[in-house]
XYZ file of C-alpha atoms in Angstrom:
769
model
C 41.178 39.391 36.707
C 43.363 37.224 38.400
C 41.619 34.069 39.297
C 41.326 33.290 43.234
C 43.122 29.867 44.077
C 42.060 27.314 46.167
C 43.754 23.749 47.263
C 41.748 20.813 47.170
C 41.695 17.240 46.459
C 39.530 14.686 44.746
C 39.781 10.625 44.625
C 41.560 10.917 41.449
C 44.112 13.725 42.325
C 45.211 16.952 44.064
C 44.683 20.065 42.352
C 44.041 24.024 42.958
C 40.563 25.328 41.891
C 40.797 28.580 40.100
C 37.596 30.426 40.745
C 36.440 33.874 38.848
C 33.084 35.492 39.818
C 32.365 32.592 42.093
C 32.624 30.091 39.846
C 35.284 27.204 39.292
C 36.671 27.726 35.965
C 39.453 25.610 35.796
C 41.621 22.953 37.982
C 45.423 22.916 37.927
C 47.013 19.557 38.984
C 48.908 19.406 42.094
C 52.884 20.163 40.831
C 54.181 17.165 42.376
C 51.895 14.905 40.499
C 54.109 13.349 37.525
C 50.878 12.011 35.664
C 47.933 14.092 36.698
C 44.417 12.314 35.936
C 42.265 13.734 32.998
C 39.373 13.416 35.165
C 40.162 16.905 36.821
C 38.570 18.480 33.698
C 35.326 17.325 34.775
C 35.296 19.117 37.920
C 34.263 22.584 37.083
C 31.484 21.123 34.784
C 30.174 18.942 37.684
C 30.123 21.605 40.140
C 28.288 24.014 37.997
C 26.150 20.998 36.241
C 22.625 21.718 35.327
C 21.917 18.339 37.001
C 22.566 19.944 40.573
C 19.925 19.322 43.008
C 19.355 22.992 44.248
C 16.600 22.621 46.635
C 15.207 19.802 48.956
C 12.382 17.823 46.633
C 9.864 15.249 47.361
C 8.728 12.697 44.808
C 5.362 12.976 43.682
C 3.459 9.839 44.243
C 5.551 9.043 47.296
C 2.701 9.606 49.709
C 0.451 7.363 47.726
C 2.882 4.735 47.506
C 3.339 4.735 43.915
C 6.273 2.920 42.579
C 9.931 4.548 42.069
C 10.373 4.725 38.650
C 13.352 6.825 38.179
C 11.217 9.144 36.135
C 8.971 10.641 38.577
C 8.337 14.197 39.034
C 9.309 16.017 42.245
C 8.186 19.211 44.005
C 10.639 21.381 45.904
C 10.182 22.369 49.414
C 11.721 24.680 52.159
C 14.830 23.074 54.298
C 12.499 23.190 57.163
C 9.757 21.477 55.727
C 12.286 18.776 54.432
C 14.096 18.446 57.898
C 10.638 18.053 59.504
C 9.332 15.517 57.128
C 12.799 13.357 57.424
C 12.972 13.570 61.255
C 9.121 12.672 61.556
C 9.873 9.740 59.260
C 12.903 8.406 61.174
C 10.929 8.759 64.321
C 7.986 6.977 63.158
C 9.710 3.935 61.656
C 11.984 3.684 64.931
C 8.937 3.684 67.285
C 6.905 1.141 64.961
C 9.974 -1.036 63.837
C 12.882 -0.406 66.029
C 16.362 0.446 64.727
C 16.461 -2.517 62.209
C 13.799 -0.949 60.619
C 16.213 1.680 58.930
C 19.028 0.989 56.556
C 22.070 3.313 56.533
C 23.293 3.214 52.992
C 26.588 4.684 51.700
C 29.844 3.670 49.634
C 32.460 6.093 51.115
C 33.163 7.403 47.559
C 31.484 10.795 47.841
C 34.679 12.741 48.852
C 38.372 12.476 49.344
C 37.827 14.467 52.502
C 37.350 13.040 55.876
C 35.433 15.641 57.791
C 32.805 15.476 54.961
C 32.832 12.029 54.744
C 29.298 10.816 53.761
C 29.518 7.267 54.613
C 30.983 8.091 58.156
C 28.503 10.913 58.660
C 25.148 8.895 57.909
C 26.485 5.971 60.005
C 27.491 8.598 63.039
C 23.992 10.272 62.725
C 21.912 6.870 62.469
C 24.080 5.168 65.350
C 23.873 8.100 67.804
C 20.174 8.074 67.323
C 19.719 4.565 68.363
C 21.472 2.617 65.613
C 20.443 0.990 62.176
C 20.985 -1.956 59.697
C 24.725 -1.320 58.653
C 26.543 -2.544 55.571
C 29.689 -4.601 55.863
C 32.625 -5.055 53.510
C 32.561 -3.398 49.985
C 31.961 -4.305 46.563
C 35.908 -3.998 45.611
C 37.174 -6.793 47.433
C 34.450 -8.320 49.554
C 35.457 -11.988 48.904
C 39.048 -11.360 49.958
C 37.964 -9.432 53.103
C 36.219 -12.436 54.592
C 38.658 -15.691 52.831
C 41.850 -13.995 53.613
C 41.742 -13.904 57.368
C 41.173 -17.690 57.345
C 44.259 -18.178 55.214
C 47.020 -15.675 56.331
C 45.274 -14.235 59.497
C 44.571 -10.696 57.826
C 43.503 -9.063 54.717
C 46.257 -6.442 54.835
C 47.641 -7.625 51.622
C 44.148 -6.316 49.954
C 43.284 -3.058 52.190
C 46.929 -2.279 53.368
C 50.535 -2.821 52.587
C 52.352 -5.351 50.208
C 55.910 -5.541 49.154
C 56.731 -2.120 47.879
C 57.863 -1.417 44.608
C 61.604 -0.506 45.589
C 62.019 -4.096 46.782
C 60.570 -5.735 43.315
C 62.971 -3.050 41.466
C 65.925 -4.538 43.121
C 65.293 -8.416 43.761
C 62.486 -9.688 41.142
C 62.871 -10.987 37.745
C 59.435 -11.814 36.885
C 56.053 -10.589 37.784
C 53.148 -12.759 36.877
C 49.994 -10.315 37.104
C 46.540 -12.229 37.180
C 44.261 -9.462 36.150
C 47.191 -7.131 34.869
C 48.630 -3.836 36.142
C 46.148 -1.235 34.579
C 47.163 2.343 35.131
C 43.736 3.579 34.592
C 42.975 1.969 37.737
C 45.796 3.421 39.575
C 44.424 6.995 38.631
C 41.891 6.856 41.533
C 42.337 5.925 45.402
C 40.124 6.132 48.237
C 40.982 9.285 50.193
C 42.568 11.035 47.189
C 45.772 10.813 45.017
C 48.925 13.038 45.469
C 50.874 11.502 42.990
C 50.105 9.129 40.202
C 53.268 7.079 40.320
C 52.211 3.160 38.840
C 53.517 4.399 35.255
C 56.698 5.432 36.726
C 57.009 2.003 38.885
C 56.239 0.153 35.494
C 58.756 2.119 33.408
C 61.577 1.238 35.930
C 60.587 -2.230 36.168
C 61.042 -2.597 32.443
C 64.289 -0.438 32.617
C 65.571 -2.809 35.288
C 64.538 -6.252 32.995
C 61.810 -7.386 34.975
C 59.617 -9.598 32.678
C 55.931 -8.865 33.182
C 53.605 -11.606 32.350
C 49.713 -10.293 32.000
C 47.318 -13.237 32.414
C 44.325 -11.607 31.409
C 41.569 -11.642 28.681
C 42.703 -8.127 27.941
C 46.000 -7.049 26.418
C 45.388 -3.569 27.536
C 45.460 -4.550 31.306
C 49.270 -4.053 31.076
C 50.744 -0.973 29.232
C 52.204 -1.504 25.894
C 55.486 0.158 26.831
C 56.010 -2.990 29.412
C 56.591 -5.177 26.380
C 54.654 -7.831 28.670
C 53.860 -11.206 27.775
C 50.319 -11.815 27.126
C 48.326 -14.948 28.492
C 44.630 -14.383 27.346
C 43.012 -16.467 29.823
C 39.459 -17.134 29.835
C 37.575 -14.988 32.172
C 36.889 -16.682 35.752
C 39.326 -19.542 35.125
C 42.361 -18.263 36.699
C 42.108 -20.714 39.403
C 42.471 -23.473 37.021
C 45.521 -21.677 35.534
C 47.359 -21.571 38.594
C 46.402 -25.334 39.823
C 47.889 -26.200 36.517
C 51.028 -24.333 37.673
C 51.165 -25.663 41.055
C 50.792 -29.402 39.504
C 53.781 -28.565 37.467
C 55.737 -27.505 40.308
C 54.727 -30.545 42.505
C 55.473 -32.980 40.118
C 58.697 -31.885 38.532
C 60.066 -31.489 42.015
C 60.373 -27.445 41.586
C 58.441 -26.654 44.823
C 60.127 -25.338 48.048
C 59.088 -28.430 50.541
C 60.850 -26.922 53.121
C 58.746 -23.539 53.143
C 55.682 -25.610 52.964
C 56.335 -27.733 55.867
C 57.617 -25.123 58.055
C 55.548 -22.037 57.331
C 52.189 -23.810 55.909
C 49.396 -26.056 57.208
C 47.847 -28.630 55.092
C 50.089 -28.615 52.115
C 49.995 -32.592 51.859
C 46.236 -32.503 51.640
C 46.382 -29.816 48.816
C 49.192 -32.140 47.009
C 46.940 -34.926 47.268
C 44.197 -32.584 45.403
C 46.800 -31.628 42.762
C 47.773 -35.206 41.807
C 43.944 -36.257 41.927
C 44.220 -38.423 45.008
C 41.059 -36.905 46.592
C 38.626 -36.911 43.553
C 40.425 -38.797 40.871
C 41.193 -35.658 38.507
C 44.520 -34.667 38.036
C 44.886 -30.950 38.022
C 47.791 -31.011 35.324
C 48.548 -28.228 32.689
C 46.868 -30.197 30.213
C 43.646 -30.470 32.329
C 43.694 -26.403 33.176
C 44.134 -25.771 29.299
C 40.935 -27.530 28.768
C 39.274 -25.052 31.253
C 41.384 -21.702 30.897
C 42.160 -21.989 27.136
C 45.847 -21.441 27.712
C 48.092 -23.927 26.196
C 49.502 -26.797 28.579
C 53.143 -25.860 27.593
C 52.459 -22.139 28.079
C 51.407 -22.985 31.592
C 53.960 -25.688 32.473
C 56.986 -23.043 31.101
C 55.303 -20.168 33.274
C 55.693 -22.491 36.450
C 59.179 -23.457 35.464
C 60.321 -20.040 35.122
C 58.772 -18.632 38.079
C 60.654 -21.562 40.258
C 64.070 -20.490 38.158
C 64.152 -16.941 39.398
C 62.722 -14.509 41.835
C 58.800 -14.008 40.917
C 56.473 -11.968 42.282
C 52.939 -13.071 41.950
C 50.208 -10.481 42.063
C 46.300 -10.380 41.340
C 43.809 -7.843 40.532
C 40.673 -7.332 42.770
C 38.481 -8.178 39.871
C 39.311 -11.810 39.829
C 37.446 -12.122 43.320
C 34.303 -10.251 41.961
C 32.983 -13.488 40.590
C 31.547 -16.589 41.373
C 33.721 -18.524 44.031
C 35.688 -15.626 43.584
C 37.779 -16.532 46.698
C 39.443 -19.464 45.098
C 41.682 -17.409 42.895
C 43.066 -15.475 45.682
C 43.583 -18.598 47.860
C 45.117 -20.408 44.809
C 47.376 -17.470 44.170
C 48.640 -17.674 48.005
C 49.150 -21.517 47.595
C 51.040 -21.313 44.474
C 53.260 -18.689 46.397
C 53.926 -20.614 49.167
C 55.126 -23.824 46.650
C 57.812 -20.974 44.910
C 59.046 -20.387 48.361
C 59.475 -16.612 47.930
C 56.843 -15.439 50.711
C 58.688 -13.040 53.089
C 61.829 -12.644 50.905
C 62.790 -9.212 49.158
C 61.115 -9.001 45.722
C 59.016 -12.288 46.106
C 55.857 -13.615 47.234
C 52.453 -12.298 46.363
C 50.200 -9.258 46.700
C 46.873 -8.161 45.493
C 45.662 -5.110 43.737
C 48.812 -3.675 41.902
C 46.770 -2.745 39.293
C 43.341 -2.105 41.028
C 43.891 1.240 42.890
C 46.353 3.889 43.542
C 48.947 3.394 46.309
C 49.394 -0.504 46.084
C 53.146 -0.881 46.888
C 53.964 2.826 47.218
C 56.564 3.566 49.765
C 54.939 5.123 52.872
C 55.733 5.170 56.553
C 53.299 3.194 58.351
C 50.818 5.897 59.506
C 47.129 5.822 59.196
C 45.278 8.402 56.891
C 43.069 11.172 57.947
C 39.892 9.852 59.638
C 36.727 10.222 62.001
C 36.290 7.224 64.531
C 32.655 6.214 64.870
C 30.493 5.334 67.879
C 29.256 1.888 68.022
C 25.846 0.735 66.422
C 23.326 -0.008 69.080
C 21.399 -2.132 66.837
C 24.596 -4.439 66.017
C 23.037 -5.589 62.696
C 24.947 -5.620 59.533
C 24.755 -7.377 55.949
C 27.409 -7.975 53.498
C 27.117 -4.826 51.103
C 26.306 -6.861 47.828
C 23.226 -8.534 49.486
C 20.978 -5.461 49.747
C 18.267 -6.529 47.137
C 18.344 -9.979 49.081
C 17.564 -7.974 52.237
C 14.740 -5.911 50.869
C 13.167 -8.808 49.147
C 13.330 -11.165 51.851
C 12.819 -9.838 55.181
C 12.912 -12.556 57.913
C 14.727 -14.806 55.370
C 18.074 -16.651 56.511
C 21.341 -16.504 54.794
C 24.698 -18.129 55.524
C 27.784 -16.086 55.930
C 31.353 -16.863 57.181
C 30.397 -19.792 59.466
C 27.050 -18.348 60.773
C 23.516 -18.268 59.845
C 21.581 -14.713 59.895
C 18.216 -13.297 59.462
C 17.731 -10.296 57.191
C 16.036 -7.428 58.947
C 12.751 -5.852 57.760
C 13.769 -2.460 56.897
C 11.011 0.206 56.216
C 13.186 3.206 55.672
C 16.446 3.609 53.496
C 18.776 6.367 54.274
C 21.538 6.869 51.586
C 24.279 9.671 51.804
C 27.314 9.112 49.375
C 27.322 6.439 46.628
C 25.092 5.197 44.101
C 23.795 1.557 44.322
C 22.064 1.775 40.889
C 25.745 1.825 39.672
C 27.551 -0.603 42.175
C 24.859 -3.305 42.436
C 24.397 -6.406 40.143
C 21.421 -7.058 38.178
C 19.658 -3.845 38.531
C 16.066 -4.870 37.231
C 16.083 -7.089 40.379
C 17.225 -3.970 42.757
C 14.475 -1.850 41.196
C 11.932 -4.214 42.308
C 13.690 -4.525 45.721
C 13.804 -0.741 45.730
C 9.942 -0.670 46.049
C 9.772 -2.418 48.858
C 11.039 0.247 51.577
C 8.090 2.733 52.802
C 10.423 5.907 52.333
C 13.985 6.374 50.572
C 15.961 9.408 51.746
C 18.960 10.465 49.548
C 21.592 13.048 50.093
C 22.870 14.334 46.479
C 24.789 16.730 44.795
C 23.196 15.683 41.600
C 20.095 14.016 40.091
C 21.882 10.707 39.856
C 19.520 7.572 39.055
C 19.401 6.877 43.009
C 18.430 10.333 43.687
C 15.497 9.926 40.891
C 14.456 7.020 42.662
C 14.076 8.402 46.096
C 11.157 9.896 48.074
C 13.374 12.875 49.799
C 16.307 14.338 48.190
C 18.305 16.637 50.086
C 20.880 18.563 48.154
C 24.464 18.192 49.382
C 27.582 20.045 48.459
C 30.338 19.192 46.591
C 34.198 19.244 47.925
C 34.860 22.663 46.751
C 32.003 24.278 48.651
C 33.293 23.226 52.262
C 36.580 22.931 54.034
C 38.046 19.552 54.869
C 41.172 17.432 55.314
C 42.283 14.582 52.934
C 44.544 11.810 52.602
C 44.816 8.063 52.465
C 46.875 5.283 54.323
C 48.301 4.567 50.732
C 49.639 7.809 49.658
C 52.257 9.996 50.961
C 50.732 13.455 51.057
C 47.926 14.802 53.291
C 46.036 17.789 51.901
C 43.777 20.945 53.104
C 40.944 21.341 51.127
C 39.925 24.787 50.950
C 36.012 26.012 50.388
C 36.380 27.622 47.286
C 32.918 28.831 46.189
C 29.567 29.173 47.979
C 27.135 26.387 48.139
C 25.327 25.982 44.734
C 21.695 27.016 45.177
C 20.647 25.945 48.638
C 22.833 22.793 49.116
C 24.174 22.271 52.591
C 27.193 19.931 53.668
C 25.910 16.612 55.110
C 27.211 17.265 58.409
C 25.077 20.433 58.650
C 22.339 18.421 57.453
C 22.671 15.438 59.865
C 23.089 18.300 62.685
C 19.794 19.679 61.706
C 18.172 16.624 61.880
C 19.827 15.522 65.122
C 18.175 18.628 66.783
C 14.955 18.004 65.821
C 15.429 14.300 66.899
C 16.721 15.489 70.297
C 20.284 14.890 70.101
C 22.004 17.627 68.610
C 24.718 18.096 70.824
C 25.934 14.842 70.864
C 26.235 14.807 67.352
C 28.131 17.806 66.890
C 30.091 17.772 70.180
C 29.932 21.627 69.870
C 32.419 21.438 67.210
C 32.100 23.286 64.260
C 33.804 22.776 60.413
C 37.141 24.281 61.307
C 37.239 22.482 64.775
C 36.751 19.178 62.791
C 39.372 19.787 60.155
C 41.932 20.756 62.934
C 40.910 17.640 65.192
C 41.385 15.236 61.944
C 44.573 16.340 61.388
C 46.149 16.650 64.996
C 44.972 12.915 65.261
C 47.091 12.122 62.291
C 49.939 14.580 63.660
C 49.916 12.617 67.027
C 50.130 9.378 65.343
C 52.793 10.506 63.228
C 54.846 11.846 66.508
C 54.607 8.301 68.137
C 56.608 6.913 65.065
C 59.159 10.130 65.544
C 57.512 11.705 62.462
C 57.127 15.542 62.960
C 54.429 17.162 60.911
C 53.798 20.852 61.074
C 51.186 22.457 63.255
C 47.903 22.895 61.699
C 48.031 26.465 60.884
C 50.999 26.098 58.770
C 49.490 22.832 56.998
C 46.197 24.652 56.365
C 48.090 27.827 54.935
C 50.754 25.772 52.784
C 47.681 23.394 51.727
C 49.495 19.993 51.910
C 52.107 17.983 53.845
C 54.384 15.332 52.704
C 55.392 12.429 54.608
C 58.848 11.571 54.960
C 60.102 8.325 52.785
C 60.461 5.090 54.862
C 63.790 4.019 55.910
C 63.814 0.778 54.255
C 62.001 -1.503 51.893
C 58.688 -2.791 53.252
C 58.734 -6.899 52.469
C 55.101 -8.564 53.115
C 55.690 -11.299 55.855
C 59.384 -10.816 56.256
C 59.025 -11.350 59.960
C 56.973 -14.343 59.744
C 59.492 -15.899 57.120
C 62.533 -15.271 59.563
C 60.737 -16.534 62.556
C 57.324 -18.289 62.168
C 56.896 -19.255 65.940
C 58.058 -15.662 67.134
C 55.941 -13.956 64.272
C 52.749 -16.409 64.037
C 50.025 -15.443 61.802
C 46.356 -14.813 63.323
C 45.413 -18.264 61.948
C 44.583 -20.973 64.125
C 47.729 -22.711 63.349
C 49.754 -19.660 63.191
C 51.014 -20.573 59.684
C 49.640 -20.119 56.214
C 46.695 -22.350 55.911
C 46.632 -23.872 52.374
C 43.927 -26.091 53.975
C 41.632 -24.401 56.475
C 40.008 -26.749 59.193
C 37.928 -23.587 60.026
C 36.614 -23.045 56.468
C 35.966 -27.020 56.377
C 34.075 -26.765 59.300
C 31.503 -24.545 57.731
C 30.435 -27.173 55.641
C 29.914 -25.072 52.425
C 29.967 -26.917 49.090
C 30.676 -23.372 47.186
C 33.815 -22.752 49.666
C 35.862 -25.860 50.071
C 38.782 -26.363 52.973
C 41.616 -25.466 50.299
C 41.903 -23.843 46.575
C 39.933 -25.479 44.100
C 38.332 -25.317 40.907
C 34.743 -24.690 41.175
C 33.104 -23.578 37.879
C 30.813 -20.685 37.996
C 27.181 -21.063 36.846
C 28.071 -18.487 34.031
C 31.322 -18.829 31.980
C 32.313 -19.868 28.711
C 32.717 -23.674 29.496
C 29.016 -23.719 30.919
C 26.620 -26.114 29.600
C 24.095 -23.821 27.083
C 27.066 -21.233 26.853
C 26.296 -21.027 22.994
C 23.090 -19.186 23.615
C 24.929 -16.185 25.510
C 28.347 -16.961 23.776
C 30.171 -13.779 25.078
C 31.657 -13.404 28.674
C 31.065 -10.012 29.823
C 33.966 -8.207 31.610
C 32.785 -4.909 33.269
C 35.886 -2.783 34.752
C 36.733 0.326 36.303
C 36.352 3.082 33.488
C 39.045 5.210 32.474
C 37.083 8.363 32.120
C 35.411 8.538 35.514
C 35.333 7.112 38.916
C 32.767 4.626 39.320
C 29.794 6.555 38.066
C 31.026 9.622 39.178
C 31.025 12.429 36.551
C 29.292 10.415 33.874
C 27.476 13.535 32.458
C 30.819 15.680 32.582
C 32.884 16.192 29.338
C 35.272 13.649 29.833
C 33.378 10.858 30.359
C 30.856 11.995 27.357
C 33.931 12.261 25.038
C 34.542 8.649 25.215
C 31.043 7.584 24.397
C 30.318 5.898 21.235
C 27.247 6.341 19.335
C 26.302 8.556 22.466
C 26.598 5.059 24.651
C 29.040 3.225 26.658
C 31.441 1.290 24.398
C 31.413 -2.179 24.153
C 34.929 -3.543 23.106
C 34.883 -7.029 21.207
C 37.606 -8.796 19.268
C 37.822 -8.520 15.515
C 36.410 -12.245 14.964
C 33.738 -11.587 17.209
C 32.548 -8.593 15.863
C 32.791 -9.818 12.119
C 30.666 -13.113 13.307
C 28.119 -10.494 13.875
C 28.714 -8.139 10.899
C 29.653 -5.287 13.079
C 31.831 -2.344 12.811
C 33.295 0.251 14.765
C 30.745 2.792 15.950
C 27.928 0.584 15.478
C 24.924 0.929 18.140
C 24.350 -2.795 19.360
C 21.912 -4.357 22.137
C 23.793 -6.546 24.552
C 21.520 -8.751 26.384
C 20.886 -11.989 28.566
C 17.950 -13.257 30.390
C 18.275 -10.640 33.079
C 17.847 -7.652 30.597
C 19.478 -5.577 27.890
C 21.403 -2.289 27.226
C 22.564 -0.382 24.263
C 26.386 0.196 23.638
C 28.497 1.261 20.966
C 31.237 -1.045 19.365
C 34.850 -0.507 19.292
C 36.833 -3.317 17.776
C 39.955 -4.139 19.982
C 42.401 -7.073 18.675
C 43.459 -6.798 22.524
C 40.405 -8.375 23.729
C 40.235 -12.056 23.913
C 37.664 -13.948 21.561
C 34.472 -14.789 23.159
C 34.899 -11.747 25.358
C 33.167 -8.361 25.631
C 34.158 -5.418 27.539
C 32.016 -2.807 29.208
C 33.148 -0.281 31.569
C 30.932 0.113 34.639
C 29.294 3.666 35.738
C 27.044 4.945 32.931
C 24.205 6.695 34.429
C 21.395 3.850 34.686
C 18.552 5.010 32.302
C 15.565 2.690 31.945
C 13.570 3.659 28.804
C 10.471 2.386 30.492
C 9.446 0.084 33.646
C 8.849 -3.344 32.992
C 12.043 -4.694 32.100
C 12.529 -2.290 29.062
C 15.798 -1.400 27.458
C 18.637 0.353 29.386
C 19.658 3.338 27.130
C 22.999 4.282 28.473
C 25.070 1.237 28.158
C 24.970 0.212 32.055
C 26.360 -3.183 32.005
C 24.722 -4.073 35.793
C 21.380 -4.804 33.999
C 23.065 -7.882 32.844
C 24.869 -8.879 35.954
C 23.716 -11.691 38.193
C 23.050 -10.599 41.836
C 24.336 -13.782 43.654
C 26.992 -13.795 46.411
C 30.349 -15.215 45.385
C 29.822 -18.188 47.929
C 28.502 -18.367 51.460
C 31.684 -17.761 52.970
C 31.997 -14.299 51.879
C 29.185 -13.255 49.986
C 30.822 -11.082 47.693
C 29.814 -9.405 44.429
C 29.871 -11.918 41.407
C 29.758 -9.098 38.838
C 32.430 -10.867 36.639
C 30.535 -13.966 36.090
C 28.212 -12.976 33.505
C 27.581 -14.376 29.583
C 25.557 -12.120 26.952
C 25.246 -11.847 23.529
C 25.358 -8.683 21.131
C 23.424 -7.822 18.189
C 22.994 -4.729 16.036
C 20.228 -2.510 17.369
C 17.328 -2.077 15.169
C 14.309 0.214 15.800
C 13.462 3.362 17.112
C 16.266 4.792 19.459
C 14.825 5.378 22.766
C 15.554 8.966 24.192
C 18.182 9.353 27.144
C 16.461 10.782 30.090
C 19.220 11.224 32.743
C 21.260 13.980 31.130
C 18.515 16.298 32.141
C 16.853 17.239 35.556
C 13.555 15.404 36.554
C 10.228 17.383 36.274
C 9.388 19.847 38.917
C 6.004 21.260 40.507
C 6.409 23.664 43.161
C 3.784 22.244 45.410
C 3.605 22.098 49.516
C 4.751 18.595 50.791
C 1.920 16.665 52.460
C 3.116 14.982 55.759
C 3.180 11.345 55.461
C 0.617 9.514 57.783
């Protein structure tokens, strides 16, 4: 039998699904992709996984208010019963507690398609129904999102365009990459990936003679073929190293005084800080060495080389996912300003080249496919990383970006798309917070850790069980996503689930607007087509696009250089800052009066780092990074992720010396722990890991052996991370500011329970009083 073929798209790549007898048997990568992601191999197994949620289910014990343990039994009910139950709960909470009694949770990575984008759909449903508590920002670059507008008037260099790779290849002599340029991170992109090209650009950079400097605790953050210079900095101390470089530029007269005078605001105050006039501490390379562990001469030499030839500075998103995470991004901009290359081809700064697909990839300036949202009548949001705070402290005050807010009293959590028991920090604390709502409703294709902690679980389809249109503003392709198979079990797509609920709640017509699935696909594409036409880019009609399966956008006519117009004429092209310039010192931030976010880049030691008092108790700094074998926690039960486990658990990478000091060998099963919790992991000894550092990828499915603070058995490092905001300015995630210890695991190995569905009992679901 010849398999049927259906084009589709995932966040980790475009592909064709091959279907036989109604099942996905294989996924063939897009033929224009030079480096397809190995993650494609997990798709068939996950689509037909025994972990699929096949029917609506209700948690036993919900009606009695019993705790959500993650190991509860469920009973399956009909769709009519489930939708009636959900609709009545929403109506009950709205009537008693108003719109701020409902929290609309999602994290946007559920599908590369924009029609069935769960985060958009759950918000649309709740907004049209009267509003809800919404989430603001993200875990990826939350600190940068709220800092950068104060410094450069926009956060575009994180979320949007930066100087593109062709410009770097032609003009750059040195790339200094704080946090590296890891191709494993660039294999994924929100909205999908047409062609994985970071490796190509890095190889071309090496061939062009560009020297890459990898300032990171991990040598592997830049591929070996780049022959990069490795500067193994202590985690969380990049700001100190940058300040040491800035001090060298200043005291040796290597900085561009004309640029910092004409295009920047506040440099003299920052210079006083560097030489110690402000606080009596000179931020010299020697001072920086005592903090970051990089020899002073290395810091001075790097500063001199950066000033001597065209240099591009870039920082990974991970640097700002730390306590005081705003500071390294601000310091990088100040350092780039002192070098004077901002706005010149191949110079200046950017963020995220090694963090996600598409950064620096040439693309015409068009939006990606998208679906607009109505306004939220509740006008209530919280920073995304403050979920546990909100649930644990209703009515509590918190500072954020210059204002003081109050946490709402949430009684119902409605989650569609995403897994907070992966993304969030200090999962023991989140478990406690998760007991506070009266009801938790989740849409999920699989029995994830979040679904297991829900009261009502509604089975959602995967991308291959529906039609959609996918693409992003960072990738030069747009894809038709054809339905390849019938829904597994009784799964329904999120749009249809919400349409059924909206009908019951009296606003079904407003939700659907009379459009079916294919109408929506056409509408999403036509919006993009109209935007392209406005820029004289002609895209084919929808019928041709759908039949051919994709459209490729033309290459841009010229290289893009970040802030080129601003450099050319800083008056005509003023930045959206109060001064119109780059604010090395921000009077606005100073006015907030935050002791954890001063008016200019500064070294502020986090509570947990290798130089902290008492660090000998937990002497390893834990780095938690994006996994190479899955996207976040997606497809962790799949074959690609499972093949990378060690001793059946997530690997922990240690330096040879750190492993030897603990009498550990490759493959040993260990307990990684601190005062917040403990998890199991399998040892991998890696000479490319800085001493004093432990590395565990995020995303192992959270699997608590028992309640009451017992061991996590899969290797999820977020049982260890600290749940505090980066600062009162941005309230981002501080996952990278974590100290731990590692010891050999002794005792009976707890069984893992997340790779099998929960227990079921087919009973009727009683209505909640």
